[in-house]
Short mmCIF file of C-alpha atoms in Angstrom, two decimals:
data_model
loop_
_atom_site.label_atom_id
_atom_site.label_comp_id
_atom_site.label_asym_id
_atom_site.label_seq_id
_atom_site.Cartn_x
_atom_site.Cartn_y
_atom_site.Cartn_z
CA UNK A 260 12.35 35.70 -72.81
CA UNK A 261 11.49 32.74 -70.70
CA UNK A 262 12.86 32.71 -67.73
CA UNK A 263 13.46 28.62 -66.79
CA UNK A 264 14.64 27.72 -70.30
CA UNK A 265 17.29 30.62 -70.27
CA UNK A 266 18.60 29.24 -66.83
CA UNK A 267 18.44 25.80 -68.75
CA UNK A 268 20.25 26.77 -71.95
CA UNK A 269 23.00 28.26 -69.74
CA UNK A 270 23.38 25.13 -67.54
CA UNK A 271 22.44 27.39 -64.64
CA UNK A 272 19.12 25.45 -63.62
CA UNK A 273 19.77 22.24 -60.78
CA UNK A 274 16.15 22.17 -58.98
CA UNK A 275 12.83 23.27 -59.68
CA UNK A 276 9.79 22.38 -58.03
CA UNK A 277 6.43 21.19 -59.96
CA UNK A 278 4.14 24.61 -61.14
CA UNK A 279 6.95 26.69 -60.98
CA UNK A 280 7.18 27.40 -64.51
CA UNK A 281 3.83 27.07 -65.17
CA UNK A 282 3.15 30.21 -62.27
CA UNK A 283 6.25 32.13 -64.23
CA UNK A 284 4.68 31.76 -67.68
CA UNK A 285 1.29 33.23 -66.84
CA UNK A 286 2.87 37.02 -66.53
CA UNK A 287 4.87 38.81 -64.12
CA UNK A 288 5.98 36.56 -60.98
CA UNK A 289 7.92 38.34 -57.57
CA UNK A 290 10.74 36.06 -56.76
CA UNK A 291 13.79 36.83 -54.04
CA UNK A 292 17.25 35.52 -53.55
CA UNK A 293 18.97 36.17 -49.95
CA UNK A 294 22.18 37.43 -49.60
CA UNK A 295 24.85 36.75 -46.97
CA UNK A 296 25.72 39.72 -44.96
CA UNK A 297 29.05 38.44 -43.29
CA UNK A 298 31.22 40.65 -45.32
CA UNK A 299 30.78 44.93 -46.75
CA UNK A 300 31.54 43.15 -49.98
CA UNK A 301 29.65 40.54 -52.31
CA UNK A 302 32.50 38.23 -54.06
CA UNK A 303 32.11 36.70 -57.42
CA UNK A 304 30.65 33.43 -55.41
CA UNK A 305 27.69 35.69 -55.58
CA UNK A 306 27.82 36.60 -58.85
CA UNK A 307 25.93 33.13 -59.95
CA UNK A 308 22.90 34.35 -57.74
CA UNK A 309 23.14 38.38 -59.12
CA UNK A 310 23.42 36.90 -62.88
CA UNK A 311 20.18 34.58 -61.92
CA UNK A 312 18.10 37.86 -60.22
CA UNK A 313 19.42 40.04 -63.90
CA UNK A 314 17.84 36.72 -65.90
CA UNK A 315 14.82 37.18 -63.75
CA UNK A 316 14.16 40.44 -64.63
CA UNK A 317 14.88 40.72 -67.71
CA UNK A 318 12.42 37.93 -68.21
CA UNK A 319 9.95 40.25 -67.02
CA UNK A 320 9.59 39.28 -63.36
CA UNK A 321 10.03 41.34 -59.95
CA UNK A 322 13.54 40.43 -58.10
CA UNK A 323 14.11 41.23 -54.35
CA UNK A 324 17.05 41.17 -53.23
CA UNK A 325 17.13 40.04 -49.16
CA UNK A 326 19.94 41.06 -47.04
CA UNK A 327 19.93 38.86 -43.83
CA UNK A 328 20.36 41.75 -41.57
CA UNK A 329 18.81 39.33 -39.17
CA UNK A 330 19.73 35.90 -40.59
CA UNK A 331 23.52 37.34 -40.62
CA UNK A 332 23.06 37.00 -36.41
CA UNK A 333 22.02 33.27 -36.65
CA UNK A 334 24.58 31.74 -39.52
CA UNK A 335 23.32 29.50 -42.22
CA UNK A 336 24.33 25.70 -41.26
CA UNK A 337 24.47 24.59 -44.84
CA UNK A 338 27.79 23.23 -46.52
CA UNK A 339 29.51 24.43 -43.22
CA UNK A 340 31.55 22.01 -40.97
CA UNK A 341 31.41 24.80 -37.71
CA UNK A 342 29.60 27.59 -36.48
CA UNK A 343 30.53 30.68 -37.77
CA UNK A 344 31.11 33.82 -35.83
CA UNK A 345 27.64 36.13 -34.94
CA UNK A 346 28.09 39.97 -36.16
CA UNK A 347 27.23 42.61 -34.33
CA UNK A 348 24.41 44.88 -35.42
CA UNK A 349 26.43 47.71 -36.08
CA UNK A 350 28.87 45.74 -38.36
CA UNK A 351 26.41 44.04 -39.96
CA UNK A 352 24.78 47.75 -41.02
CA UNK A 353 27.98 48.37 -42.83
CA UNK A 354 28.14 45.37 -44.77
CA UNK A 355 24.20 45.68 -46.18
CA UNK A 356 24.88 49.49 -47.07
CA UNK A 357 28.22 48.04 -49.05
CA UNK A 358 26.33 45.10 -50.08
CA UNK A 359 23.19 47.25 -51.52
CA UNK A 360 25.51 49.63 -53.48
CA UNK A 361 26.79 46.91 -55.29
CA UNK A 362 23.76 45.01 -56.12
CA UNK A 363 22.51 48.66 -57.63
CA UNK A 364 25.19 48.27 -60.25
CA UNK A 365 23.81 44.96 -61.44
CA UNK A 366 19.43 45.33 -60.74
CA UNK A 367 17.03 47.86 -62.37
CA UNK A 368 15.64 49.66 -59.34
CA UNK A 369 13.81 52.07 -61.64
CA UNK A 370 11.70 50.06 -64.40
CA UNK A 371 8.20 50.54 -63.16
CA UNK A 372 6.08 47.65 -62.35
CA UNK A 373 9.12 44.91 -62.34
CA UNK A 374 11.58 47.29 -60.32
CA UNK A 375 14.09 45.44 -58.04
CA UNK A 376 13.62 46.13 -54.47
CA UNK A 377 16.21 45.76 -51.89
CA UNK A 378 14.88 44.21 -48.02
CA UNK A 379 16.50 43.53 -44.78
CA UNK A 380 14.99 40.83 -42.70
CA UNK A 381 16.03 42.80 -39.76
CA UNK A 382 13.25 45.20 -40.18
CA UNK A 383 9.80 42.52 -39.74
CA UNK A 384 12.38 40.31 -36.84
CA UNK A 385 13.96 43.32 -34.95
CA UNK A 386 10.31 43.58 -33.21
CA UNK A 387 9.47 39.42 -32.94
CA UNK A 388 9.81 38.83 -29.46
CA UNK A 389 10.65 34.97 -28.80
CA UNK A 390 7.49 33.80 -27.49
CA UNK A 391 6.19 35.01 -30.60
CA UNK A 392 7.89 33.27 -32.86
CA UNK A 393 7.52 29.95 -31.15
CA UNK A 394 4.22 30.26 -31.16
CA UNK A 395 3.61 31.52 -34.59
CA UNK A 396 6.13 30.41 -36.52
CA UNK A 397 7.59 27.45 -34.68
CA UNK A 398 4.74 25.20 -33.80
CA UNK A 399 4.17 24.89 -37.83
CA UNK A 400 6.93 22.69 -38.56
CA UNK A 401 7.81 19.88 -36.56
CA UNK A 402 11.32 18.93 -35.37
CA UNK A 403 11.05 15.73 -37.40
CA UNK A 404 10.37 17.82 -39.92
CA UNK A 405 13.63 20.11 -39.48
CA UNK A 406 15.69 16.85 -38.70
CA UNK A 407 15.31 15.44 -42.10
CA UNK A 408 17.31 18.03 -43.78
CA UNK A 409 20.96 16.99 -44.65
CA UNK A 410 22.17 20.40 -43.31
CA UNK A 411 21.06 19.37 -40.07
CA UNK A 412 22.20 15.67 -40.15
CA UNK A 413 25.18 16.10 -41.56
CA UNK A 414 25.69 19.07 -38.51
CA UNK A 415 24.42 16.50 -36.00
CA UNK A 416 25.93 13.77 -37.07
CA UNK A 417 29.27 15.31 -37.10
CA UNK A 418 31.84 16.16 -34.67
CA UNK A 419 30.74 19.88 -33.82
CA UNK A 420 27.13 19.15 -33.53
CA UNK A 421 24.83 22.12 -34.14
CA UNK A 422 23.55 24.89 -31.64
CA UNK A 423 19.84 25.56 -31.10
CA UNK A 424 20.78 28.86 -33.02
CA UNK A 425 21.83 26.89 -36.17
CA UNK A 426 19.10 24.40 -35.79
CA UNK A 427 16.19 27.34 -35.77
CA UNK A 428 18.12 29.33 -38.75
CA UNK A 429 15.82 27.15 -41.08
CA UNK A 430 12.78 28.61 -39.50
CA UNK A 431 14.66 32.37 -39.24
CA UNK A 432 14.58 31.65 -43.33
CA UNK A 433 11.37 30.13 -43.74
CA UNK A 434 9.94 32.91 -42.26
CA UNK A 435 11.55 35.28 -44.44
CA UNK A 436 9.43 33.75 -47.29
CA UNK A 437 6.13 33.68 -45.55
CA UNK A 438 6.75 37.28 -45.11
CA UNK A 439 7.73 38.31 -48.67
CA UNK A 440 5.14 35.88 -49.74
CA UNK A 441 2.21 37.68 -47.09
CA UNK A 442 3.61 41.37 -47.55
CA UNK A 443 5.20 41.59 -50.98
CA UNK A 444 3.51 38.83 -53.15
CA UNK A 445 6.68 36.57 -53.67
CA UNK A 446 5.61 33.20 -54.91
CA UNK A 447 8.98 32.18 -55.67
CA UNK A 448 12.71 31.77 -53.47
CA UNK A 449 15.47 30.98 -55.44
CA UNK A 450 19.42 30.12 -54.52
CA UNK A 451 22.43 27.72 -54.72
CA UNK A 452 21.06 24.14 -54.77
CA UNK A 453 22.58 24.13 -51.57
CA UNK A 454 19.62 26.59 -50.01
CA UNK A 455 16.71 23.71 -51.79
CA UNK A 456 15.99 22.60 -47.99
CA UNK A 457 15.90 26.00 -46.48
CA UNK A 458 13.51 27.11 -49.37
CA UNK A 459 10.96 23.83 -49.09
CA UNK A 460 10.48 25.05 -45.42
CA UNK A 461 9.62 28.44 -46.45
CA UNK A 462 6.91 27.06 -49.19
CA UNK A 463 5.76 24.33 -46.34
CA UNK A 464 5.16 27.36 -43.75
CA UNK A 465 2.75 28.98 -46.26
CA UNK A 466 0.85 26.21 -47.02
CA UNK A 467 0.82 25.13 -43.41
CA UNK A 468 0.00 28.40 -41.91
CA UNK A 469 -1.81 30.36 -44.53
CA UNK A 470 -2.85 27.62 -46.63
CA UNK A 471 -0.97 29.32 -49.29
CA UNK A 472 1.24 28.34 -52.36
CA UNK A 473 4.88 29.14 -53.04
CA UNK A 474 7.46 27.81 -55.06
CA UNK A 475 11.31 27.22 -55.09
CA UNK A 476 14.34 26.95 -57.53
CA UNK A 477 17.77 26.25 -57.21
CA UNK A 478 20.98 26.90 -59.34
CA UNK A 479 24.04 24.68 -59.98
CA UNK A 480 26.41 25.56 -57.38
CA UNK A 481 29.83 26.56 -59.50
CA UNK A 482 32.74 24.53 -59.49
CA UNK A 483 36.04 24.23 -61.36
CA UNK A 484 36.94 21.20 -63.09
CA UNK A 485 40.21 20.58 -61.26
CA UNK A 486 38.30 20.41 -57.96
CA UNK A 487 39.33 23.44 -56.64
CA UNK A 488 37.15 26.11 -55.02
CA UNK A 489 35.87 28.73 -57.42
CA UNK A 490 36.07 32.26 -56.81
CA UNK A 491 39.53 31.20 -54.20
CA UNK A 492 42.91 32.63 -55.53
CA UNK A 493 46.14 31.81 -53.01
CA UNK A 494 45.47 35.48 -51.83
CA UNK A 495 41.95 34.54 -50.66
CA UNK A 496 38.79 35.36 -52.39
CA UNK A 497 37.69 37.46 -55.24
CA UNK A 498 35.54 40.29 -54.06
CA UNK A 499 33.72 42.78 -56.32
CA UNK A 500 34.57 45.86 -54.19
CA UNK A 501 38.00 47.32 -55.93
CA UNK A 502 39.74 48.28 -52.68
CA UNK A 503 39.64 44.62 -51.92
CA UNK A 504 40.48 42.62 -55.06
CA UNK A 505 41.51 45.63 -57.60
CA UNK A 506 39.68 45.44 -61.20
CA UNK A 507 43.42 44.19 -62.51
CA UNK A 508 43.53 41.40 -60.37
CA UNK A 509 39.81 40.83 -60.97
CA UNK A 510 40.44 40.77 -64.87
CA UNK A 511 43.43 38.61 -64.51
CA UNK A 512 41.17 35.60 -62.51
CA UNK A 513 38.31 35.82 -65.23
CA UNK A 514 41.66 35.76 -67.57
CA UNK A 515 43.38 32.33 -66.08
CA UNK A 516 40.04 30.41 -66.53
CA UNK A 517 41.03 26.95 -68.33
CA UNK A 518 39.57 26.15 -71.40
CA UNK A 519 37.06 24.05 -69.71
CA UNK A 520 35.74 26.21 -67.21
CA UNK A 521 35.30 29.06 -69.67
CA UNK A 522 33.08 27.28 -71.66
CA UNK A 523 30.97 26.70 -68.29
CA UNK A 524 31.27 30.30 -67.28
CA UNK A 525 31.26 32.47 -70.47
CA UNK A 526 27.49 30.83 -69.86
CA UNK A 527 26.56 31.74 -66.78
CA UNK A 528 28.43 34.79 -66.10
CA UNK A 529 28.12 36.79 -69.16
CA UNK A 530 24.94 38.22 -71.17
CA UNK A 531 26.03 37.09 -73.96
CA UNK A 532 23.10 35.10 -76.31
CA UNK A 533 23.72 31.62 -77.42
CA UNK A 534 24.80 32.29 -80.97
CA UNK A 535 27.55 34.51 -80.11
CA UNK A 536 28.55 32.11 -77.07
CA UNK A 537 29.22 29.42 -79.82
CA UNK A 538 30.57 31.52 -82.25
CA UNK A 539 33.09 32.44 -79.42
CA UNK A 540 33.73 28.68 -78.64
CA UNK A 541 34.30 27.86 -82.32
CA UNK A 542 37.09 30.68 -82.24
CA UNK A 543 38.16 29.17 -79.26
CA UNK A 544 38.55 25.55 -80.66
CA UNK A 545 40.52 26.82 -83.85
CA UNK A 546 42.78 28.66 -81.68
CA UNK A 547 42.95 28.05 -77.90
CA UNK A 548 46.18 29.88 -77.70
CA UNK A 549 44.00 32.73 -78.42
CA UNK A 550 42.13 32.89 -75.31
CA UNK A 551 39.26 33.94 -76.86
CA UNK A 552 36.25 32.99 -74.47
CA UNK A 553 38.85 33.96 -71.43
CA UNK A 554 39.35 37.71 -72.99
CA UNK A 555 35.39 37.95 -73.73
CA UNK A 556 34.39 36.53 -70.37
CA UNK A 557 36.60 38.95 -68.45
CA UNK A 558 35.86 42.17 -70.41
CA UNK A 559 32.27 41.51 -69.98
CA UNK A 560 32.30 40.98 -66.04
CA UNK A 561 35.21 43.49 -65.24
CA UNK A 562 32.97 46.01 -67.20
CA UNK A 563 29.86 45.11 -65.14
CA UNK A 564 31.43 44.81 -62.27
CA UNK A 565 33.81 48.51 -62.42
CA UNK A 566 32.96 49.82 -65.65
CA UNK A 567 34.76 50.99 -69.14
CA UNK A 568 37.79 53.08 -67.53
CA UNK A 569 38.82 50.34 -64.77
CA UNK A 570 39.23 47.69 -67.66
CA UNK A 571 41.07 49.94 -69.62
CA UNK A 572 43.29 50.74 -67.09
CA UNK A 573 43.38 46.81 -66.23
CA UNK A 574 44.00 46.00 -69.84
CA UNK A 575 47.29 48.71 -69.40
CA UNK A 576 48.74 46.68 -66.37
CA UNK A 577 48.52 43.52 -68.47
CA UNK A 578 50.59 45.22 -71.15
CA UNK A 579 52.85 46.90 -68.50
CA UNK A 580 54.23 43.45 -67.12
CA UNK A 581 53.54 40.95 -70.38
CA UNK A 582 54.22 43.86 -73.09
CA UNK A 583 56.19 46.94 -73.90
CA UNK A 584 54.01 49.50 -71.63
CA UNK A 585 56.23 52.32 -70.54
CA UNK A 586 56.96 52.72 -66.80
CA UNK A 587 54.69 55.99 -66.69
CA UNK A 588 52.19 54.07 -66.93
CA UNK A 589 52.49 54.10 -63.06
CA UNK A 590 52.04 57.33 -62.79
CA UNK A 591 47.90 56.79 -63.73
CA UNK A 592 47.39 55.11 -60.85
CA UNK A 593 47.43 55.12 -57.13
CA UNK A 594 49.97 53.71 -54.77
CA UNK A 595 47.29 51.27 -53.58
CA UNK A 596 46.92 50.07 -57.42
CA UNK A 597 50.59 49.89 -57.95
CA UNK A 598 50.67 47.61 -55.27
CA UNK A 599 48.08 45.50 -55.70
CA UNK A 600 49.49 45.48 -59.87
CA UNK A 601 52.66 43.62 -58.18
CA UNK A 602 50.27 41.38 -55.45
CA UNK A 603 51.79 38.12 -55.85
CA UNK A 604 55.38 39.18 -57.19
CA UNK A 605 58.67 39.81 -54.96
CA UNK A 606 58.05 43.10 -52.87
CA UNK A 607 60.77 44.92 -50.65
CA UNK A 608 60.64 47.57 -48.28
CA UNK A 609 63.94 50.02 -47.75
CA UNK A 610 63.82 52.78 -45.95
CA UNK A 611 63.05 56.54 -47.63
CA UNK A 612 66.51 57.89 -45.80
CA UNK A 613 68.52 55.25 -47.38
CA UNK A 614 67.65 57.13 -50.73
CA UNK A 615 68.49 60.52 -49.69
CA UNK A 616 72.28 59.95 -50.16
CA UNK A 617 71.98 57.76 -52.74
CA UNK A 618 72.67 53.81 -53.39
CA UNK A 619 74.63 51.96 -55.93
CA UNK A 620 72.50 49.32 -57.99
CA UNK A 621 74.12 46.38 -56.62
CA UNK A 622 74.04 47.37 -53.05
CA UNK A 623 69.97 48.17 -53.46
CA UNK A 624 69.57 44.90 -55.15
CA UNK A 625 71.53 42.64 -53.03
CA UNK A 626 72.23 44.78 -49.74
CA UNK A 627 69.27 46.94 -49.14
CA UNK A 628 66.96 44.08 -50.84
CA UNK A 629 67.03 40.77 -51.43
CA UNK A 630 66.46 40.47 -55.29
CA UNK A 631 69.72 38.81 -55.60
CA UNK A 632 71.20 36.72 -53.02
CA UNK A 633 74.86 38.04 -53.62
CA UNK A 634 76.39 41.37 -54.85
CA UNK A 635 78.72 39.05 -57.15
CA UNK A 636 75.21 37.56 -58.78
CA UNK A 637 73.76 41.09 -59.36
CA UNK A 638 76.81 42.30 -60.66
CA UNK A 639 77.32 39.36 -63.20
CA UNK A 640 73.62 40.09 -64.35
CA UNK A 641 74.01 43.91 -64.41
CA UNK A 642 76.94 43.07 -67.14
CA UNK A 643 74.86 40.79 -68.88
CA UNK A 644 72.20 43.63 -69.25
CA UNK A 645 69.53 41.43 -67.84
CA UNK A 646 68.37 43.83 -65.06
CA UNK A 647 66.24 47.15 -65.21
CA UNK A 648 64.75 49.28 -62.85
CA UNK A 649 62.15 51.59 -63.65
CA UNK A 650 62.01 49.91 -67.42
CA UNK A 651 65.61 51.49 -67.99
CA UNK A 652 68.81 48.50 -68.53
CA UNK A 653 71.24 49.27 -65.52
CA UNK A 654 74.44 50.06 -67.27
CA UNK A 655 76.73 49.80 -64.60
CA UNK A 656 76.46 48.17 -60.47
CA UNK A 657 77.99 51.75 -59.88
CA UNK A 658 74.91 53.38 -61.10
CA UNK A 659 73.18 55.36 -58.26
CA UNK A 660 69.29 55.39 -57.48
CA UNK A 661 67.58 58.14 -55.17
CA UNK A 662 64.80 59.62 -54.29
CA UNK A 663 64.79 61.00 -57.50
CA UNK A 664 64.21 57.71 -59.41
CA UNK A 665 61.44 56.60 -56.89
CA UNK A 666 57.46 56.25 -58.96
CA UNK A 667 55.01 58.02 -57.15
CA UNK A 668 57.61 59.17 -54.84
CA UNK A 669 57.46 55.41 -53.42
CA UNK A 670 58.28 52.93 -55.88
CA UNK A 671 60.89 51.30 -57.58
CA UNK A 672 60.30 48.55 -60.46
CA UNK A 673 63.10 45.89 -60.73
CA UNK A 674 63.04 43.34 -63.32
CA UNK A 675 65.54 40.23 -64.36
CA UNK A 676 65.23 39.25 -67.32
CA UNK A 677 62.01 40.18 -69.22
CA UNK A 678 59.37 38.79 -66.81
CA UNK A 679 60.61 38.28 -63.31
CA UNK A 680 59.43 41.80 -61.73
CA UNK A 681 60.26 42.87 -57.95
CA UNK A 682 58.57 46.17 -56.33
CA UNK A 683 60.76 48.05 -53.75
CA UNK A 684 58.96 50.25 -51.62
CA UNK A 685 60.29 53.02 -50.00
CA UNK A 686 58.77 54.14 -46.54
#
């Protein structure tokens, strides 16, 4: 497999700098992407840059994977309008150990020779004193040098300006790479085309202080085609850690991809080879109502990302709210995965002790709750047979509900009509 041309095929590939595939077609090559440590989670933002370190090896090559333990102190300047907030050390050890179990899920750590290795670039900076680096690293590249990057003149140029801590972060990462490059053999950084400026600095400080060579390569940053932000829902971002974004809702975004964008996607997010990517788009074309690139992208990244049993289960809460799943279904899972099933929907909260005695349906619905705005509305609908609770038709706004009909001991499902669902809680 050759590395470059599968990036290429899969419209992954943005910038590469001349003798970089040369180096990479001459045998085994030890390349790194960094990773952001602002968060214990990776989202699926960073999925682009995992699926580019999995192409990497498989191709034969070395990956490291760089936490910026030390970086994540500074903040990166690039595509940001303000200074982020600085972590402190303590928090930022609980985001690498969250970040590294997830990157485990996705990189061989145990192939032999071309075994992914996990680094923190706190462990070579914890120990460089100031002085040090100033005089080592600093007086290698000039400030002219540093100026010319557009992260730094679009910073300076704008309303915020930049801090010296911003401005050196391009020397924080540049060093990163002479390191790799001096202690691990890296010849190569890759990232988001967004990173090429960062990189070049790293490959200048090798040739400038070591007289050494090094090479860089970018990716296409992702985008959706209605000019929104990909991997943003209206509930915020898409993480791959389940207790933030659970595997339903993290089916249900691969799911909603348009047309468009899953052809884009089903490229760079899946392993999927070319042949069976266009025989899936030729299914696709004949029948988009189908959704037949959606339901192959997301069964092949909900399964990477949190295996067999969590898109089965995912699959069930589809059914459950578009299909003729039975309410036990409920009972498999966990009050946190009921209620991130009905994220998005209608939710009430009534009090446990209101149940003990007992409430008529109308009164819970349009007393207790607000899923209709009058008891003369719920009561007209009751009659019509167009409300259920629990998956079962209210016959009657007389009928009681207790404790006894609660899921879970918590929960009660409301719908109107077939589709519109409500989730009362009871605390």
């Amino acid at each position: 497999m050759n590395f470059v041309e599968e990036l290429r095929w899969r419209g992954m590939l943005h910038d590469i700098m001349p003798g970089t595939e040369d180096l990479l077609n001459k045998g085994m090559v030890s390349g790194y992407i960094g990773f952001d440590p602002t968060a214990d989670s990776l989202h699926v933002g960073s999925l682009a840059q995992i699926m580019t370190l999995i192409h990497f090896q498989r191709a034969g090559h070395k990956p490291y994977a760089l936490v910026g333990g030390a970086t994540g102190m500074v903040g990166d300047p690039s595509g940001k309008s303000a200074e982020r907030n600085l972590l402190s050390e303590d928090v930022l050890q609980h985001n690498l150990n969250g970040i590294k179990n997830q990157l485990e899920k996705f990189l061989d750590f145990n192939s032999g020779a071309n075994s992914a290795q996990m680094v923190n670039n706190y462990d070579w900076f914890k120990e460089f004193t100031f002085l040090n680096f100033i005089r080592d690293v600093g007086k290698h590249i000039t400030v002219n040098y540093m100026m010319a990057k557009d992260s730094v003149k679009n910073r300076i140029n704008g309303d915020t300006g930049m801090s010296f801590t911003e401005f050196t972060y391009q020397l924080v990462q540049g060093y990163d790479f002479y390191y790799l490059w001096k202690n691990h053999n890296c010849a190569l950084q890759m990232g988001g085309s967004d990173q090429w400026g960062n990189i070049v600095t790293g490959t200048e400080l090798i040739r400038r202080k070591d007289a050494g060579e090094a090479y860089a390569l970018t990716t296409q940053l992702i985008k959706k085609s209605d000019g929104s932000k990909f991997g943003k829902t209206e509930g915020g971002n898409i993480w791959l850690d389940p207790a933030k974004t659970s595997p339903y809702q993290f089916y249900q975004f691969w799911l909603n991809t348009s047309d468009t964008d899953a052809k884009t996607y089903v490229r760079i997010f899946t392993l999927f080879d070319k042949a069976t990517i266009e025989t899936l788009e030729v299914e696709q074309d004949a029948a988009p109502h189908l959704r037949t690139l959606q339901k192959a992208l997301a069964k092949d990244i909900t399964i990477r990302v949190h295996g067999e049993a969590e898109y089965e289960k995912a699959i069930k809460s589809s059914d459950f709210l578009f299909g003729n799943t039975g309410i036990e279904f409920l009972n498999e899972l966990n009050n946190d995965e009921v209620i991130g099933l009905f994220e998005g929907l209608p939710q009430f909260t009534i009090a446990i002790n209101d149940l003990q005695q007992g409430i008529n349906a109308i009164d819970l619905l349009a007393g207790n709750t607000a899923v209709f705005s009058s008891k003369g509305e719920a009561k007209k609908m009751i009659q019509g047979g167009g409300v259920a609770i629990n998956k079962v038709k209210i016959g009657a706004g007389e009928d009681i509900y207790s404790v006894d009909s609660l899921i879970n001991n918590q929960f009660l499902v409301v719908q109107k009509g077939k589709k519109n669902y409500f989730l009362i809680i009871a605390e």
